[in-house]
Amino acid sequence: MWQQICERDDILTPYLALDHQRLTSNLERMAEHVRRLGGRLWPHLKTHKSLEIARLQAQLGAGGVTVATLDEARFAIDCGLTDLLIAYPPVPAAKVRALTELTERARVAVTCSEAGHIRFLRAAASDIGVYWEVEVGTGRLGTPPGEPTAALVAGLSDAPNASYRGLLGFAGHAYKATTEPELRAVQAQQEEALLATAAALARLGIVGVLSVGTTPLSRVESGVADEYRFGNYVFYDATQVALGSADLDQCALAVIATVIGTPSPCRAVIDAGSKSLPAERMSALTTDLGLVYGHPDIRLAALYEEHGLLESAEPHGLRLGERVAVIPNHACTCVNLHAAYIVHGPDRGTERWLVNARHT
């Protein structure tokens, strides 16, 4: 499909292209995978921020949805999704007031990971659910597994309108894994931390769900969790390909760019720079800034604001005016650089879907 899309010249580049057929396959595959695990999918909308995609996920049985910001939460509710987790602490106080307003339209939960978060929740005027984040090895937010977390969760009783829902783990350090055994070790570390904490809470008579969600771990999850907050799987990207989480032909998102310069046989310049593609390397396995589809010997070596620099060891053979599809390293941040998707499908022609909850 990417080759066919690149052969078109009726849409100005650079633009964000979405392969509808691959998108649908990814959504269906993950929905079935989570059902086989015996859990419920709570997809993270921060990846796509799209009304159309959110509705497709709901149609495929999503138990609820995960978001990162208040704007994404409002967008989800406007989509008709009324059971949501805002995977972010309830700070500052103005956020708690905004969360209270959202509870008039939906069932809302947030994440907490320290006693100070409970103090902020005391100001909540209506019921807000709480997922307590456990440190599972990432080194971001979260409290130590076991008894230390259990003691803090017990303190939720100090916030009368905060109701405990369960434990949350974010194994973002999965992106540092470079081998399958390392990836499985990250999954085991997260599982052990959550189960030890759940056992400590059970001794206090406190029971809740277990929530996990890191796309690289999706294929090695054991089925211990109740909820899975996978997000990137809707598109996949160059990082997921490098980690072995997806094949290149599963990548549903690309930036279509035009070759605007061929200064040497081994160097070319495209019209997609850092305003169109994220300048991120999320894994040691991704040494370039994206994958040039169909051209494995060509590297996306550098990004300027409006220019992308392609390099190759041998003559690249690209021509002025030729179009290429670049699979970004990080689909989530790539989407946020664009106002809309141009959706391509064999039976759909071309459609324009807005990035509704774009953070600007």
PDB file of N, CA, C and O in Angstrom, residues 253-303:
ATOM      1  N   LEU A 253       1.079   3.596   9.878  1.00  0.00           N
ATOM      2  CA  LEU A 253       1.246   5.049   9.860  1.00  0.00           C
ATOM      3  C   LEU A 253       2.571   5.403   9.198  1.00  0.00           C
ATOM      4  O   LEU A 253       3.600   4.773   9.464  1.00  0.00           O
ATOM      5  N   ALA A 254       2.544   6.405   8.328  1.00  0.00           N
ATOM      6  CA  ALA A 254       3.775   6.877   7.697  1.00  0.00           C
ATOM      7  C   ALA A 254       3.634   8.347   7.342  1.00  0.00           C
ATOM      8  O   ALA A 254       2.519   8.851   7.139  1.00  0.00           O
ATOM      9  N   VAL A 255       4.745   9.024   7.280  1.00  0.00           N
ATOM     10  CA  VAL A 255       4.776  10.383   6.749  1.00  0.00           C
ATOM     11  C   VAL A 255       5.237  10.283   5.299  1.00  0.00           C
ATOM     12  O   VAL A 255       6.305   9.729   5.009  1.00  0.00           O
ATOM     13  N   ILE A 256       4.402  10.782   4.402  1.00  0.00           N
ATOM     14  CA  ILE A 256       4.742  10.775   2.981  1.00  0.00           C
ATOM     15  C   ILE A 256       5.503  12.056   2.669  1.00  0.00           C
ATOM     16  O   ILE A 256       5.048  13.159   2.976  1.00  0.00           O
ATOM     17  N   ALA A 257       6.677  11.896   2.083  1.00  0.00           N
ATOM     18  CA  ALA A 257       7.561  13.035   1.811  1.00  0.00           C
ATOM     19  C   ALA A 257       8.051  12.981   0.371  1.00  0.00           C
ATOM     20  O   ALA A 257       8.033  11.924  -0.273  1.00  0.00           O
ATOM     21  N   THR A 258       8.501  14.112  -0.109  1.00  0.00           N
ATOM     22  CA  THR A 258       9.012  14.230  -1.474  1.00  0.00           C
ATOM     23  C   THR A 258      10.514  14.517  -1.451  1.00  0.00           C
ATOM     24  O   THR A 258      10.990  15.308  -0.622  1.00  0.00           O
ATOM     25  N   VAL A 259      11.232  13.886  -2.353  1.00  0.00           N
ATOM     26  CA  VAL A 259      12.658  14.166  -2.509  1.00  0.00           C
ATOM     27  C   VAL A 259      12.806  15.537  -3.169  1.00  0.00           C
ATOM     28  O   VAL A 259      12.348  15.751  -4.294  1.00  0.00           O
ATOM     29  N   ILE A 260      13.409  16.479  -2.454  1.00  0.00           N
ATOM     30  CA  ILE A 260      13.562  17.848  -2.968  1.00  0.00           C
ATOM     31  C   ILE A 260      15.001  18.172  -3.350  1.00  0.00           C
ATOM     32  O   ILE A 260      15.272  19.240  -3.887  1.00  0.00           O
ATOM     33  N   GLY A 261      15.916  17.236  -3.050  1.00  0.00           N
ATOM     34  CA  GLY A 261      17.303  17.463  -3.408  1.00  0.00           C
ATOM     35  C   GLY A 261      18.070  16.160  -3.475  1.00  0.00           C
ATOM     36  O   GLY A 261      17.824  15.241  -2.694  1.00  0.00           O
ATOM     37  N   THR A 262      19.006  16.086  -4.428  1.00  0.00           N
ATOM     38  CA  THR A 262      19.900  14.934  -4.547  1.00  0.00           C
ATOM     39  C   THR A 262      21.324  15.463  -4.699  1.00  0.00           C
ATOM     40  O   THR A 262      21.926  15.377  -5.773  1.00  0.00           O
ATOM     41  N   PRO A 263      21.862  16.037  -3.623  1.00  0.00           N
ATOM     42  CA  PRO A 263      23.171  16.696  -3.730  1.00  0.00           C
ATOM     43  C   PRO A 263      24.321  15.759  -4.044  1.00  0.00           C
ATOM     44  O   PRO A 263      25.380  16.225  -4.497  1.00  0.00           O
ATOM     45  N   SER A 264      24.143  14.454  -3.795  1.00  0.00           N
ATOM     46  CA  SER A 264      25.191  13.502  -4.166  1.00  0.00           C
ATOM     47  C   SER A 264      24.539  12.145  -4.362  1.00  0.00           C
ATOM     48  O   SER A 264      23.409  11.918  -3.913  1.00  0.00           O
ATOM     49  N   PRO A 265      25.216  11.198  -4.998  1.00  0.00           N
ATOM     50  CA  PRO A 265      24.632   9.872  -5.222  1.00  0.00           C
ATOM     51  C   PRO A 265      24.278   9.135  -3.934  1.00  0.00           C
ATOM     52  O   PRO A 265      23.439   8.238  -3.951  1.00  0.00           O
ATOM     53  N   CYS A 266      24.918   9.522  -2.841  1.00  0.00           N
ATOM     54  CA  CYS A 266      24.675   8.834  -1.571  1.00  0.00           C
ATOM     55  C   CYS A 266      23.979   9.729  -0.541  1.00  0.00           C
ATOM     56  O   CYS A 266      23.935   9.407   0.647  1.00  0.00           O
ATOM     57  N   ARG A 267      23.444  10.850  -1.003  1.00  0.00           N
ATOM     58  CA  ARG A 267      22.713  11.745  -0.091  1.00  0.00           C
ATOM     59  C   ARG A 267      21.528  12.339  -0.825  1.00  0.00           C
ATOM     60  O   ARG A 267      21.621  12.729  -1.989  1.00  0.00           O
ATOM     61  N   ALA A 268      20.387  12.387  -0.109  1.00  0.00           N
ATOM     62  CA  ALA A 268      19.186  13.019  -0.655  1.00  0.00           C
ATOM     63  C   ALA A 268      18.493  13.781   0.459  1.00  0.00           C
ATOM     64  O   ALA A 268      18.712  13.523   1.654  1.00  0.00           O
ATOM     65  N   VAL A 269      17.644  14.717   0.078  1.00  0.00           N
ATOM     66  CA  VAL A 269      16.932  15.538   1.058  1.00  0.00           C
ATOM     67  C   VAL A 269      15.441  15.458   0.762  1.00  0.00           C
ATOM     68  O   VAL A 269      15.014  15.573  -0.399  1.00  0.00           O
ATOM     69  N   ILE A 270      14.643  15.243   1.805  1.00  0.00           N
ATOM     70  CA  ILE A 270      13.186  15.197   1.663  1.00  0.00           C
ATOM     71  C   ILE A 270      12.560  16.392   2.369  1.00  0.00           C
ATOM     72  O   ILE A 270      13.218  17.065   3.175  1.00  0.00           O
ATOM     73  N   ASP A 271      11.284  16.645   2.070  1.00  0.00           N
ATOM     74  CA  ASP A 271      10.617  17.829   2.619  1.00  0.00           C
ATOM     75  C   ASP A 271       9.949  17.572   3.966  1.00  0.00           C
ATOM     76  O   ASP A 271       9.120  18.373   4.410  1.00  0.00           O
ATOM     77  N   ALA A 272      10.307  16.496   4.648  1.00  0.00           N
ATOM     78  CA  ALA A 272       9.789  16.208   5.987  1.00  0.00           C
ATOM     79  C   ALA A 272      10.924  16.319   6.986  1.00  0.00           C
ATOM     80  O   ALA A 272      11.885  15.541   6.940  1.00  0.00           O
ATOM     81  N   GLY A 273      10.823  17.308   7.879  1.00  0.00           N
ATOM     82  CA  GLY A 273      11.821  17.499   8.914  1.00  0.00           C
ATOM     83  C   GLY A 273      11.223  17.288  10.289  1.00  0.00           C
ATOM     84  O   GLY A 273      10.257  16.536  10.456  1.00  0.00           O
ATOM     85  N   SER A 274      11.768  17.974  11.288  1.00  0.00           N
ATOM     86  CA  SER A 274      11.337  17.762  12.675  1.00  0.00           C
ATOM     87  C   SER A 274       9.955  18.325  12.965  1.00  0.00           C
ATOM     88  O   SER A 274       9.406  18.073  14.037  1.00  0.00           O
ATOM     89  N   LYS A 275       9.380  19.096  12.028  1.00  0.00           N
ATOM     90  CA  LYS A 275       8.002  19.550  12.197  1.00  0.00           C
ATOM     91  C   LYS A 275       7.006  18.498  11.724  1.00  0.00           C
ATOM     92  O   LYS A 275       5.799  18.644  11.928  1.00  0.00           O
ATOM     93  N   SER A 276       7.514  17.442  11.087  1.00  0.00           N
ATOM     94  CA  SER A 276       6.655  16.380  10.576  1.00  0.00           C
ATOM     95  C   SER A 276       6.983  15.023  11.163  1.00  0.00           C
ATOM     96  O   SER A 276       6.120  14.145  11.216  1.00  0.00           O
ATOM     97  N   LEU A 277       8.226  14.830  11.606  1.00  0.00           N
ATOM     98  CA  LEU A 277       8.697  13.561  12.143  1.00  0.00           C
ATOM     99  C   LEU A 277       9.367  13.797  13.490  1.00  0.00           C
ATOM    100  O   LEU A 277      10.126  14.764  13.638  1.00  0.00           O
ATOM    101  N   PRO A 278       9.124  12.949  14.484  1.00  0.00           N
ATOM    102  CA  PRO A 278       9.775  13.140  15.783  1.00  0.00           C
ATOM    103  C   PRO A 278      11.245  12.775  15.729  1.00  0.00           C
ATOM    104  O   PRO A 278      11.627  11.760  15.147  1.00  0.00           O
ATOM    105  N   ALA A 279      12.061  13.600  16.321  1.00  0.00           N
ATOM    106  CA  ALA A 279      13.510  13.358  16.352  1.00  0.00           C
ATOM    107  C   ALA A 279      13.851  12.546  17.597  1.00  0.00           C
ATOM    108  O   ALA A 279      14.613  12.975  18.468  1.00  0.00           O
ATOM    109  N   GLU A 280      13.291  11.350  17.684  1.00  0.00           N
ATOM    110  CA  GLU A 280      13.458  10.496  18.859  1.00  0.00           C
ATOM    111  C   GLU A 280      14.131   9.184  18.491  1.00  0.00           C
ATOM    112  O   GLU A 280      13.859   8.612  17.441  1.00  0.00           O
ATOM    113  N   ARG A 281      14.963   8.725  19.387  1.00  0.00           N
ATOM    114  CA  ARG A 281      15.481   7.357  19.334  1.00  0.00           C
ATOM    115  C   ARG A 281      15.108   6.718  20.668  1.00  0.00           C
ATOM    116  O   ARG A 281      15.739   6.961  21.686  1.00  0.00           O
ATOM    117  N   MET A 282      14.074   5.888  20.678  1.00  0.00           N
ATOM    118  CA  MET A 282      13.519   5.350  21.915  1.00  0.00           C
ATOM    119  C   MET A 282      14.215   4.078  22.369  1.00  0.00           C
ATOM    120  O   MET A 282      13.987   3.609  23.482  1.00  0.00           O
ATOM    121  N   SER A 283      15.000   3.482  21.518  1.00  0.00           N
ATOM    122  CA  SER A 283      15.654   2.220  21.825  1.00  0.00           C
ATOM    123  C   SER A 283      17.059   2.242  21.235  1.00  0.00           C
ATOM    124  O   SER A 283      17.305   2.877  20.202  1.00  0.00           O
ATOM    125  N   ALA A 284      17.963   1.501  21.881  1.00  0.00           N
ATOM    126  CA  ALA A 284      19.309   1.371  21.331  1.00  0.00           C
ATOM    127  C   ALA A 284      19.299   0.641  19.999  1.00  0.00           C
ATOM    128  O   ALA A 284      20.270   0.699  19.240  1.00  0.00           O
ATOM    129  N   LEU A 285      18.188  -0.032  19.712  1.00  0.00           N
ATOM    130  CA  LEU A 285      18.073  -0.780  18.460  1.00  0.00           C
ATOM    131  C   LEU A 285      17.656   0.099  17.285  1.00  0.00           C
ATOM    132  O   LEU A 285      17.715  -0.340  16.140  1.00  0.00           O
ATOM    133  N   THR A 286      17.214   1.324  17.565  1.00  0.00           N
ATOM    134  CA  THR A 286      16.837   2.250  16.484  1.00  0.00           C
ATOM    135  C   THR A 286      17.929   3.308  16.361  1.00  0.00           C
ATOM    136  O   THR A 286      17.932   4.293  17.083  1.00  0.00           O
ATOM    137  N   THR A 287      18.835   3.080  15.441  1.00  0.00           N
ATOM    138  CA  THR A 287      19.975   3.992  15.290  1.00  0.00           C
ATOM    139  C   THR A 287      19.669   5.159  14.372  1.00  0.00           C
ATOM    140  O   THR A 287      20.399   6.150  14.351  1.00  0.00           O
ATOM    141  N   ASP A 288      18.589   5.052  13.585  1.00  0.00           N
ATOM    142  CA  ASP A 288      18.197   6.135  12.687  1.00  0.00           C
ATOM    143  C   ASP A 288      16.963   6.837  13.235  1.00  0.00           C
ATOM    144  O   ASP A 288      16.449   6.488  14.296  1.00  0.00           O
ATOM    145  N   LEU A 289      16.450   7.810  12.492  1.00  0.00           N
ATOM    146  CA  LEU A 289      15.308   8.605  12.949  1.00  0.00           C
ATOM    147  C   LEU A 289      13.999   8.169  12.307  1.00  0.00           C
ATOM    148  O   LEU A 289      12.994   8.860  12.401  1.00  0.00           O
ATOM    149  N   GLY A 290      13.987   7.017  11.695  1.00  0.00           N
ATOM    150  CA  GLY A 290      12.795   6.468  11.059  1.00  0.00           C
ATOM    151  C   GLY A 290      13.233   5.483   9.986  1.00  0.00           C
ATOM    152  O   GLY A 290      14.425   5.367   9.675  1.00  0.00           O
ATOM    153  N   LEU A 291      12.265   4.756   9.436  1.00  0.00           N
ATOM    154  CA  LEU A 291      12.534   3.788   8.380  1.00  0.00           C
ATOM    155  C   LEU A 291      11.971   4.292   7.058  1.00  0.00           C
ATOM    156  O   LEU A 291      10.803   4.688   6.998  1.00  0.00           O
ATOM    157  N   VAL A 292      12.778   4.286   6.027  1.00  0.00           N
ATOM    158  CA  VAL A 292      12.311   4.659   4.697  1.00  0.00           C
ATOM    159  C   VAL A 292      11.793   3.385   4.040  1.00  0.00           C
ATOM    160  O   VAL A 292      12.582   2.508   3.651  1.00  0.00           O
ATOM    161  N   TYR A 293      10.473   3.274   3.959  1.00  0.00           N
ATOM    162  CA  TYR A 293       9.850   2.028   3.522  1.00  0.00           C
ATOM    163  C   TYR A 293      10.284   1.665   2.105  1.00  0.00           C
ATOM    164  O   TYR A 293      10.284   2.506   1.194  1.00  0.00           O
ATOM    165  N   GLY A 294      10.666   0.392   1.934  1.00  0.00           N
ATOM    166  CA  GLY A 294      11.076  -0.084   0.624  1.00  0.00           C
ATOM    167  C   GLY A 294      12.508   0.247   0.255  1.00  0.00           C
ATOM    168  O   GLY A 294      12.962  -0.118  -0.836  1.00  0.00           O
ATOM    169  N   HIS A 295      13.206   0.949   1.157  1.00  0.00           N
ATOM    170  CA  HIS A 295      14.596   1.341   0.893  1.00  0.00           C
ATOM    171  C   HIS A 295      15.440   1.003   2.121  1.00  0.00           C
ATOM    172  O   HIS A 295      15.904   1.905   2.840  1.00  0.00           O
ATOM    173  N   PRO A 296      15.657  -0.280   2.408  1.00  0.00           N
ATOM    174  CA  PRO A 296      16.363  -0.658   3.638  1.00  0.00           C
ATOM    175  C   PRO A 296      17.797  -0.163   3.715  1.00  0.00           C
ATOM    176  O   PRO A 296      18.369  -0.102   4.815  1.00  0.00           O
ATOM    177  N   ASP A 297      18.383   0.198   2.591  1.00  0.00           N
ATOM    178  CA  ASP A 297      19.774   0.659   2.594  1.00  0.00           C
ATOM    179  C   ASP A 297      19.900   2.173   2.753  1.00  0.00           C
ATOM    180  O   ASP A 297      21.020   2.700   2.779  1.00  0.00           O
ATOM    181  N   ILE A 298      18.760   2.853   2.851  1.00  0.00           N
ATOM    182  CA  ILE A 298      18.783   4.309   3.001  1.00  0.00           C
ATOM    183  C   ILE A 298      18.449   4.675   4.444  1.00  0.00           C
ATOM    184  O   ILE A 298      17.463   4.188   5.004  1.00  0.00           O
ATOM    185  N   ARG A 299      19.264   5.523   5.047  1.00  0.00           N
ATOM    186  CA  ARG A 299      19.081   5.944   6.436  1.00  0.00           C
ATOM    187  C   ARG A 299      18.468   7.339   6.489  1.00  0.00           C
ATOM    188  O   ARG A 299      18.847   8.225   5.718  1.00  0.00           O
ATOM    189  N   LEU A 300      17.535   7.527   7.430  1.00  0.00           N
ATOM    190  CA  LEU A 300      17.103   8.878   7.773  1.00  0.00           C
ATOM    191  C   LEU A 300      18.059   9.339   8.868  1.00  0.00           C
ATOM    192  O   LEU A 300      17.899   9.010  10.043  1.00  0.00           O
ATOM    193  N   ALA A 301      19.087  10.080   8.468  1.00  0.00           N
ATOM    194  CA  ALA A 301      20.218  10.348   9.353  1.00  0.00           C
ATOM    195  C   ALA A 301      20.061  11.610  10.195  1.00  0.00           C
ATOM    196  O   ALA A 301      20.630  11.709  11.284  1.00  0.00           O
ATOM    197  N   ALA A 302      19.302  12.608   9.708  1.00  0.00           N
ATOM    198  CA  ALA A 302      19.184  13.877  10.433  1.00  0.00           C
ATOM    199  C   ALA A 302      17.889  14.567  10.056  1.00  0.00           C
ATOM    200  O   ALA A 302      17.356  14.376   8.955  1.00  0.00           O
ATOM    201  N   LEU A 303      17.381  15.361  10.998  1.00  0.00           N
ATOM    202  CA  LEU A 303      16.168  16.143  10.762  1.00  0.00           C
ATOM    203  C   LEU A 303      16.442  17.608  11.078  1.00  0.00           C
ATOM    204  O   LEU A 303      16.883  17.950  12.184  1.00  0.00           O
TER     205      LEU A 303
END
